[in-house]
Amino acid sequence: MERSLVCIIVFTVIGFVLFLLGVILGWAVFPPVVRQNIIDNVILKEGTEQFDRFLELPQPLSFKVYIFNITNPDDVINNGALPMVQEVGPYVYKQYLRKPTFEFSNEYREITYKQESEFQYDYRLSAPLSQDDPLYVISIHINSVLKEVEELGMLAPINEIIDDLFGENSQMIMRTTPRKLLFEGMEFCWPGRHGFADLICEIVKTQMTETMIILPDGTLSFAMLRHKNMTNNGVFRVHTGLDEPRDVHQIITWEDKTHNDVWPDNDDGTPSVCNQIKGSDGSAFRPLQETGETAFIFNTDICRTVQLEYDGQGEYEGIPGFKYKASRFFLDQVGPEFNNSCYCINAIPGAIVQENGCLYPGAVDLSFCQGAPIVLTKPHLLGADHYRQFINGLSPDPEKHDIEVLVEPHTGTPLTAASRVQFNQFLRAMPPVTITENLVQSFVPIMWVDEGIELNDELVDYIWTSLTQILIILDAVHWTLFAVGLTLFVAMLVWLIVALHKRRSSGRHVGSYSPTTK
């Protein structure tokens, strides 16, 4: 056999072997090795780096607060004008999350913990704003107490003791500061000022919300975020991933409950979809995700599970991820036709609602959750078009105001996250209360928060070196072997076929030759 033909056959075999090696490594060897490596790096087990990160996030969350300053308070109070608001912010806080106590159970398949939260004001990122900036906002505590008293039919007598309840010159729009509004608090219900005022304050204390505390002298104090600082958000029991790695961080119970009890249940007594506790607490997502997968977060601040929908792919600092956004069932599609009418509680007297009792799309009543007449929307009433006619000064922008999460799909690690929600109240006249007599029906934003994270360089480097870089290398090896082997095999095979064809043709030509004789 000619040497050239032997070489062609050898290279054809080499090409086939490389091709076969690429197939075997790429689809049979690398995937289970990578999967096991990922599993080893996500399950919650003491003594591992991931468990240390679970107990305390290695970087604080960014908690940004934007407060709506009412620029025409006198016209609103005295002349029946709609409030004109101006966004002031961000007031930036670092939010540190820690789990100082935990306990394993069910042979290390489950872990129970409390997560403590601490806020620290970031002067540098907030500058030039200050916690002592003067702002005019709706008097949330006054509005809430008046609505509570209205339901009891006691508005007429309360009109005479407004100053005893809330201080001199009390109005439905107050001058305050971010420090007082958010954490320090505003005092009201001082004991001993008036007998009937004391009675009203005792009623308020029996239905006190997390945003209120009783001071040592019996005075009440209200602040929007104080209850979140140096406290925990309840007892969670979650999977460690030991049995099923994809279940790691998924909630089993919260406060020893498999379902919430805030929203109305079904008529037959079974838990409603609104009371469903599902997903994680938001610090991590399911690992080993597939394209198009749905994610869930249980948020204790709004007493509900939030469904996140897949929204394509993106990347952060070179690390690819899956993008998620809040499902339309979160705020936009709420009502009987969407099988979630349990959110239509219609608990705010005089609220602007649809005929079926539901708020208009883009808004949900949090009264049962907050214990106060608070309405949840996206910032600047994004998606809540109907209510924008009852307020001036808003500019909704999906890029700035929507909920967005970018997740590394193999480990379920959030690369970037922006949980953006806004808190609002209805404001209207409540006869015969004098301080409300000139008010027109309005929908007043109080503030919106942007709670999120962008992984710092240390964590980006960790994910890049421990996962992304390895995946890129393995992918390159796999496809290089596959492509080079296939190309070499096909090229050599074609060359071999051509060579054999020429050889055969040459043989036939030689065999058919016979010289002629004369």
Coordinates of C-alpha atoms in Angstrom, one line a residue, residues 1-493:
M1 CA 0.0 0.0 0.0
E2 CA 1.3 3.4 -0.9
R3 CA 2.7 5.5 2.0
S4 CA 0.4 8.5 1.2
L5 CA -2.7 6.2 1.4
V6 CA -1.6 4.9 4.8
C7 CA -1.2 8.5 6.1
I8 CA -4.6 9.4 4.9
I9 CA -6.1 6.4 6.7
V10 CA -4.2 7.2 9.9
F11 CA -5.3 10.9 9.9
T12 CA -8.9 9.7 9.2
V13 CA -8.8 7.5 12.3
I14 CA -7.2 10.3 14.3
G15 CA -10.0 12.7 13.2
F16 CA -12.7 10.2 14.1
V17 CA -11.0 9.6 17.5
L18 CA -10.8 13.3 18.3
F19 CA -14.5 13.7 17.2
L20 CA -15.6 10.8 19.4
L21 CA -13.5 12.2 22.3
G22 CA -15.2 15.6 21.9
V23 CA -18.6 13.9 21.9
I24 CA -17.8 11.7 25.0
L25 CA -16.2 14.5 27.0
G26 CA -18.8 17.2 26.0
W27 CA -21.9 15.2 26.7
A28 CA -20.9 12.3 28.9
V29 CA -17.9 13.3 31.1
F30 CA -17.8 17.1 31.6
P31 CA -21.6 17.6 32.5
P32 CA -21.7 15.2 35.5
V33 CA -18.3 16.4 36.7
V34 CA -19.4 20.1 36.5
R35 CA -22.8 19.3 38.1
Q36 CA -21.1 17.5 41.1
N37 CA -18.7 20.4 41.5
I38 CA -21.7 22.8 41.5
I39 CA -23.6 20.7 44.0
D40 CA -20.6 20.6 46.3
N41 CA -20.4 24.4 46.2
V42 CA -24.1 25.1 46.9
I43 CA -25.4 22.7 49.5
L44 CA -25.4 24.1 53.0
K45 CA -22.9 22.2 55.1
E46 CA -20.9 23.5 58.0
G47 CA -17.2 24.2 57.4
T48 CA -17.7 25.2 53.8
E49 CA -17.2 28.7 52.2
Q50 CA -20.8 28.7 50.9
F51 CA -22.1 28.1 54.5
D52 CA -20.1 31.0 55.8
R53 CA -21.6 33.2 53.1
F54 CA -25.0 31.8 54.0
L55 CA -24.6 32.9 57.6
E56 CA -23.4 36.4 56.7
L57 CA -23.4 37.9 53.3
P58 CA -19.8 39.0 52.6
Q59 CA -21.1 42.4 51.4
P60 CA -24.0 44.6 52.5
L61 CA -27.1 45.1 50.4
S62 CA -27.7 48.5 49.0
F63 CA -30.9 50.0 50.4
K64 CA -31.9 53.2 48.7
V65 CA -34.9 55.3 49.8
Y66 CA -36.6 57.9 47.6
I67 CA -39.0 60.1 49.5
F68 CA -41.8 62.1 47.8
N69 CA -41.7 65.7 48.9
I70 CA -45.1 67.5 48.6
T71 CA -44.2 70.9 47.1
N72 CA -47.7 72.5 47.5
P73 CA -48.7 71.6 51.1
D74 CA -50.7 74.8 51.7
D75 CA -52.8 74.4 48.5
V76 CA -53.5 70.8 49.3
I77 CA -54.6 71.5 52.8
N78 CA -56.5 74.8 52.3
N79 CA -57.5 75.0 48.6
G80 CA -58.4 71.5 47.5
A81 CA -55.4 71.1 45.2
L82 CA -54.0 67.8 44.1
P83 CA -50.6 67.1 45.7
M84 CA -47.6 67.9 43.5
V85 CA -44.7 65.7 44.5
Q86 CA -41.0 65.8 43.9
E87 CA -38.8 62.7 44.3
V88 CA -35.9 63.4 46.8
G89 CA -33.2 60.7 47.0
P90 CA -31.6 58.4 47.1
Y91 CA -30.9 58.2 50.8
V92 CA -28.6 55.3 50.8
Y93 CA -28.2 52.7 53.6
K94 CA -26.0 49.7 53.8
Q95 CA -28.1 46.7 54.9
Y96 CA -26.1 44.0 56.7
L97 CA -27.8 40.5 56.9
R98 CA -26.6 37.9 59.4
K99 CA -27.9 34.6 60.7
P100 CA -26.3 34.4 64.2
T101 CA -28.3 31.4 65.3
F102 CA -29.2 28.3 63.3
E103 CA -30.0 24.7 63.9
F104 CA -29.8 21.6 61.6
S105 CA -32.6 19.0 61.7
N106 CA -33.8 15.9 59.8
E107 CA -30.2 14.5 59.6
Y108 CA -28.9 17.8 58.2
R109 CA -31.4 17.9 55.4
E110 CA -33.0 21.1 56.9
I111 CA -31.8 24.2 58.6
T112 CA -33.7 26.6 60.8
Y113 CA -32.6 30.2 61.2
K114 CA -33.4 33.8 62.0
Q115 CA -32.0 36.5 59.7
E116 CA -31.1 39.8 61.5
S117 CA -30.9 43.0 59.6
E118 CA -28.9 46.1 60.4
F119 CA -29.0 49.5 58.6
Q120 CA -26.1 51.9 58.4
Y121 CA -26.5 55.3 56.7
D122 CA -24.0 55.8 53.9
Y123 CA -23.1 59.5 54.0
R124 CA -20.8 59.3 51.0
L125 CA -23.3 57.7 48.6
S126 CA -26.2 59.9 49.9
A127 CA -24.4 63.2 49.5
P128 CA -25.3 66.0 49.1
L129 CA -28.5 64.8 50.7
S130 CA -28.8 64.7 54.5
Q131 CA -30.9 62.7 56.9
D132 CA -32.1 66.1 58.3
D133 CA -33.4 67.5 55.0
P134 CA -36.7 69.2 55.6
L135 CA -39.5 67.4 53.7
Y136 CA -43.3 67.6 53.5
V137 CA -45.0 64.2 53.3
I138 CA -48.5 62.9 54.1
S139 CA -49.1 62.5 57.8
I140 CA -49.2 58.7 57.6
H141 CA -49.9 58.1 61.3
I142 CA -52.7 60.7 61.4
N143 CA -54.3 59.4 58.2
S144 CA -54.1 55.8 59.5
V145 CA -55.6 56.6 62.9
L146 CA -58.4 58.6 61.4
K147 CA -59.4 55.8 59.0
E148 CA -59.3 53.3 61.9
V149 CA -61.5 55.6 64.0
E150 CA -63.8 56.2 61.0
E151 CA -64.6 52.5 60.8
L152 CA -65.6 52.7 64.5
G153 CA -67.9 55.6 63.7
M154 CA -66.1 58.0 66.1
L155 CA -64.9 60.8 63.8
A156 CA -67.2 63.5 65.2
P157 CA -65.8 63.4 68.8
I158 CA -62.2 62.9 67.7
N159 CA -62.4 66.3 65.8
E160 CA -62.3 68.0 69.2
I161 CA -59.1 66.3 70.4
I162 CA -56.9 66.3 67.3
D163 CA -54.3 68.4 69.1
D164 CA -54.3 66.2 72.1
L165 CA -53.7 63.1 69.9
F166 CA -51.2 64.5 67.5
G167 CA -49.8 67.7 68.8
E168 CA -50.5 71.4 68.1
N169 CA -51.1 72.5 64.6
S170 CA -51.6 69.0 63.3
Q171 CA -52.3 68.7 59.6
M172 CA -52.7 66.0 57.0
I173 CA -49.4 67.0 55.5
M174 CA -46.4 67.2 57.9
R175 CA -43.0 68.7 57.9
T176 CA -40.4 66.1 58.8
T177 CA -37.0 64.7 58.0
P178 CA -35.8 61.4 56.6
R179 CA -34.3 60.6 60.0
K180 CA -37.6 61.0 61.7
L181 CA -39.8 59.5 59.0
L182 CA -37.7 56.4 58.5
F183 CA -36.0 55.4 61.8
E184 CA -36.2 57.9 64.7
G185 CA -40.0 58.2 64.7
M186 CA -42.7 60.8 65.2
E187 CA -44.4 60.8 68.6
F188 CA -48.2 61.0 69.2
C189 CA -50.7 59.8 71.8
W190 CA -49.1 61.3 74.8
P191 CA -50.8 59.9 77.9
G192 CA -52.9 62.1 80.2
R193 CA -53.7 64.9 77.9
H194 CA -57.4 64.1 77.5
G195 CA -59.6 61.2 78.7
F196 CA -61.1 60.5 75.3
A197 CA -57.8 60.9 73.6
D198 CA -56.4 58.3 76.0
L199 CA -59.3 56.0 75.0
I200 CA -58.5 56.4 71.3
C201 CA -54.9 55.7 71.9
E202 CA -55.7 52.5 73.8
I203 CA -57.7 51.4 70.8
V204 CA -54.7 52.2 68.5
K205 CA -52.4 50.2 70.8
T206 CA -54.5 47.1 70.6
Q207 CA -54.1 47.2 66.8
M208 CA -50.6 48.5 66.7
T209 CA -48.5 47.8 63.6
E210 CA -44.8 47.0 63.4
T211 CA -44.1 50.6 62.4
M212 CA -45.2 51.8 65.9
I213 CA -43.6 51.3 69.3
I214 CA -44.7 52.3 72.8
L215 CA -42.1 54.5 74.5
P216 CA -41.4 54.1 78.3
D217 CA -43.8 56.9 79.2
G218 CA -46.6 55.3 77.2
T219 CA -46.3 57.6 74.2
L220 CA -46.6 56.1 70.7
S221 CA -43.9 56.6 68.1
F222 CA -44.3 55.9 64.3
A223 CA -41.4 55.3 61.8
M224 CA -41.5 53.6 58.4
L225 CA -38.4 51.4 58.7
R226 CA -37.4 51.3 62.4
H227 CA -38.9 47.8 62.8
K228 CA -36.5 46.5 60.2
N229 CA -33.3 47.7 62.0
M230 CA -31.5 45.4 64.4
T231 CA -34.4 42.9 64.2
N232 CA -35.2 39.7 62.4
N233 CA -38.0 38.8 59.9
G234 CA -39.1 35.6 61.5
V235 CA -38.0 32.0 61.8
F236 CA -37.3 30.2 58.5
R237 CA -36.8 26.5 57.9
V238 CA -35.3 25.6 54.5
H239 CA -33.8 22.7 52.6
T240 CA -30.0 22.3 52.8
G241 CA -29.9 20.6 49.4
L242 CA -28.4 17.4 50.9
D243 CA -31.3 15.3 49.4
E244 CA -32.1 17.3 46.3
P245 CA -29.5 20.0 45.5
R246 CA -32.0 22.0 43.5
D247 CA -34.1 22.5 46.6
V248 CA -31.3 24.3 48.6
H249 CA -32.6 27.5 50.2
Q250 CA -36.2 26.6 49.4
I251 CA -38.6 27.4 52.3
I252 CA -40.3 24.6 54.1
T253 CA -41.9 26.8 56.8
W254 CA -41.9 30.3 58.0
E255 CA -42.8 31.0 61.6
D256 CA -43.7 27.2 61.8
K257 CA -46.3 27.7 59.0
T258 CA -46.4 26.2 55.6
H259 CA -49.0 28.8 54.5
N260 CA -49.4 32.4 55.5
D261 CA -52.6 33.6 57.4
V262 CA -52.6 37.2 56.3
W263 CA -54.9 37.1 53.3
P264 CA -58.4 35.5 53.0
D265 CA -58.4 31.7 52.4
N266 CA -60.7 29.9 49.9
D267 CA -64.3 29.5 50.7
D268 CA -63.8 25.8 51.6
G269 CA -61.1 26.7 54.1
T270 CA -58.1 25.6 52.1
P271 CA -55.2 28.0 51.9
S272 CA -55.5 30.5 49.1
V273 CA -52.9 31.2 46.5
C274 CA -52.3 34.6 48.3
N275 CA -51.2 32.8 51.4
Q276 CA -48.8 30.5 49.6
I277 CA -45.2 30.4 51.0
K278 CA -43.0 29.3 48.2
G279 CA -39.4 29.8 47.0
S280 CA -36.5 31.3 48.9
D281 CA -36.0 34.4 51.0
G282 CA -34.4 36.1 48.1
S283 CA -30.8 35.6 49.1
A284 CA -30.3 32.8 46.6
F285 CA -32.2 30.9 43.9
R286 CA -32.5 27.4 42.8
P287 CA -29.2 26.1 41.3
L288 CA -28.8 24.2 38.0
Q289 CA -31.5 26.4 36.4
E290 CA -32.8 25.8 32.9
T291 CA -33.8 28.4 30.3
G292 CA -37.3 29.7 30.9
E293 CA -37.6 28.5 34.5
T294 CA -39.8 30.4 36.9
A295 CA -38.5 31.6 40.3
F296 CA -40.3 32.5 43.5
I297 CA -39.4 34.7 46.5
F298 CA -41.3 35.0 49.8
N299 CA -41.1 38.6 51.0
T300 CA -42.1 39.1 54.6
D301 CA -42.3 42.9 54.3
I302 CA -45.3 42.5 51.9
C303 CA -46.5 39.2 53.4
R304 CA -46.6 37.3 50.1
T305 CA -44.8 35.2 47.5
V306 CA -43.6 37.0 44.4
Q307 CA -43.3 35.1 41.2
L308 CA -40.4 36.0 38.9
E309 CA -40.6 35.3 35.2
Y310 CA -37.6 34.5 32.9
D311 CA -36.8 37.5 30.8
G312 CA -33.9 36.5 28.7
Q313 CA -30.1 36.4 29.2
G314 CA -27.6 39.0 30.3
E315 CA -24.2 39.3 32.0
Y316 CA -22.5 41.1 34.8
E317 CA -18.7 41.6 34.8
G318 CA -18.3 38.9 32.2
I319 CA -20.4 36.3 34.1
P320 CA -23.5 35.2 32.1
G321 CA -26.9 35.1 33.9
F322 CA -30.6 34.7 33.5
K323 CA -32.7 37.8 33.8
Y324 CA -36.0 37.8 35.8
K325 CA -38.7 40.3 36.3
A326 CA -41.9 40.3 38.5
S327 CA -44.8 38.4 37.0
R328 CA -47.8 40.3 36.0
F329 CA -49.7 38.5 38.7
F330 CA -47.7 40.5 41.2
L331 CA -49.6 43.8 40.8
D332 CA -51.1 44.1 37.3
Q333 CA -53.3 41.0 37.0
V334 CA -55.2 40.8 40.3
G335 CA -58.8 39.8 40.6
P336 CA -61.4 37.0 40.2
E337 CA -60.5 36.5 36.5
F338 CA -56.9 35.7 37.5
N339 CA -57.9 33.4 40.4
N340 CA -56.2 35.6 43.0
S341 CA -59.1 37.7 44.3
C342 CA -57.9 37.0 47.8
Y343 CA -55.7 40.2 47.3
C344 CA -58.9 42.2 46.8
I345 CA -59.6 42.9 50.4
N346 CA -61.1 46.4 50.0
A347 CA -60.1 47.3 53.5
I348 CA -59.5 51.0 53.1
P349 CA -62.6 53.2 53.7
G350 CA -63.2 55.5 50.7
A351 CA -60.5 53.9 48.5
I352 CA -60.7 54.2 44.7
V353 CA -61.6 50.6 43.7
Q354 CA -63.2 48.8 40.8
E355 CA -66.8 47.5 41.0
N356 CA -65.5 44.1 42.1
G357 CA -63.7 45.6 45.1
C358 CA -60.2 45.2 43.7
L359 CA -57.9 48.1 43.4
Y360 CA -57.1 49.1 39.8
P361 CA -54.3 47.2 38.0
G362 CA -50.8 48.0 39.4
A363 CA -51.8 48.4 43.0
V364 CA -52.5 46.0 46.0
D365 CA -54.0 46.9 49.4
L366 CA -51.5 46.0 52.2
S367 CA -53.8 46.8 55.1
F368 CA -54.0 43.2 56.4
C369 CA -50.2 42.9 56.1
Q370 CA -49.1 46.3 57.4
G371 CA -52.0 46.9 59.8
A372 CA -52.4 50.3 58.2
P373 CA -54.1 51.7 55.1
I374 CA -51.0 51.3 52.9
V375 CA -51.1 50.6 49.1
L376 CA -48.3 48.8 47.3
T377 CA -47.3 49.8 43.8
K378 CA -44.2 50.0 41.7
P379 CA -42.2 53.3 41.9
H380 CA -43.9 56.3 40.3
L381 CA -47.0 54.2 39.8
L382 CA -45.4 52.3 37.0
G383 CA -48.2 50.1 35.7
A384 CA -50.8 51.8 37.9
D385 CA -52.1 54.2 35.2
H386 CA -55.5 54.7 36.7
Y387 CA -54.2 56.3 39.9
R388 CA -51.8 58.8 38.2
Q389 CA -54.8 61.1 37.6
F390 CA -55.0 61.6 41.4
I391 CA -51.4 62.9 41.9
N392 CA -49.0 65.2 40.0
G393 CA -45.3 65.0 39.5
L394 CA -44.6 61.4 38.7
S395 CA -42.5 60.0 35.8
P396 CA -42.7 56.2 35.6
D397 CA -39.8 54.6 33.7
P398 CA -39.5 50.8 33.4
E399 CA -35.7 51.1 33.3
K400 CA -35.5 52.8 36.6
H401 CA -38.6 51.5 38.4
D402 CA -39.2 47.9 37.5
I403 CA -38.2 44.8 39.5
E404 CA -35.1 43.1 38.0
V405 CA -32.9 40.2 39.0
L406 CA -29.9 38.7 37.2
V407 CA -29.0 35.2 38.4
E408 CA -26.0 33.0 37.7
P409 CA -28.0 29.9 36.6
H410 CA -25.6 27.2 37.7
T411 CA -25.3 28.2 41.4
G412 CA -28.5 30.3 41.7
T413 CA -26.4 33.3 42.9
P414 CA -27.9 36.7 42.4
L415 CA -25.4 38.8 40.4
T416 CA -27.5 41.9 40.5
A417 CA -30.9 42.5 42.0
A418 CA -33.2 45.5 42.3
S419 CA -36.4 45.0 44.3
R420 CA -38.3 48.2 43.8
V421 CA -41.6 48.9 45.5
Q422 CA -43.5 52.0 46.5
F423 CA -45.8 52.7 49.5
N424 CA -48.8 55.0 49.1
Q425 CA -51.9 56.2 50.9
F426 CA -55.3 57.5 49.8
L427 CA -56.0 61.1 51.0
R428 CA -59.5 62.5 51.2
A429 CA -61.9 64.6 53.2
M430 CA -63.3 62.8 56.3
P431 CA -66.2 65.0 57.6
P432 CA -66.5 66.3 60.2
V433 CA -62.7 66.3 60.9
T434 CA -61.7 69.9 60.3
I435 CA -58.1 69.3 59.2
T436 CA -59.5 67.2 56.2
E437 CA -62.3 69.5 55.1
N438 CA -60.6 71.0 52.1
L439 CA -58.9 67.8 50.8
V440 CA -59.8 66.3 47.5
Q441 CA -59.6 62.6 46.7
S442 CA -55.9 61.9 45.9
F443 CA -53.5 59.0 45.8
V444 CA -50.3 60.1 47.5
P445 CA -46.9 58.3 47.3
I446 CA -44.9 58.3 50.5
M447 CA -41.6 56.7 49.4
W448 CA -40.2 54.0 47.3
V449 CA -37.3 51.7 48.1
D450 CA -34.7 50.0 45.9
E451 CA -33.3 47.1 47.8
G452 CA -30.6 45.3 45.8
I453 CA -27.1 44.2 45.3
E454 CA -24.3 44.2 42.7
L455 CA -21.7 41.6 43.6
N456 CA -18.4 43.1 44.6
D457 CA -15.1 42.3 43.0
E458 CA -14.2 39.6 45.5
L459 CA -17.4 37.6 44.8
V460 CA -17.2 38.2 41.1
D461 CA -13.6 36.9 41.1
Y462 CA -14.7 33.9 43.2
I463 CA -17.5 32.9 40.7
W464 CA -15.3 33.6 37.7
T465 CA -12.4 31.5 38.9
S466 CA -14.4 28.7 40.5
L467 CA -17.1 28.3 37.8
T468 CA -17.3 30.6 34.8
Q469 CA -13.6 30.2 33.8
I470 CA -13.8 26.4 34.2
L471 CA -17.0 26.2 32.1
I472 CA -15.4 28.3 29.4
I473 CA -12.2 26.1 29.3
L474 CA -14.2 22.9 29.3
D475 CA -16.5 24.2 26.6
A476 CA -13.5 25.2 24.5
V477 CA -11.9 21.8 24.9
H478 CA -15.2 20.1 24.1
W479 CA -15.9 22.1 21.0
T480 CA -12.3 22.2 19.8
L481 CA -12.0 18.4 19.9
F482 CA -15.4 18.1 18.3
A483 CA -14.8 20.6 15.5
V484 CA -11.1 19.6 14.8
G485 CA -11.9 15.9 14.9
L486 CA -15.0 16.2 12.7
T487 CA -13.2 18.5 10.2
L488 CA -10.2 16.2 10.1
F489 CA -12.3 13.1 9.8
V490 CA -14.5 14.4 7.1
A491 CA -11.6 15.9 5.1
M492 CA -9.4 12.8 5.4
L493 CA -12.4 10.6 4.6

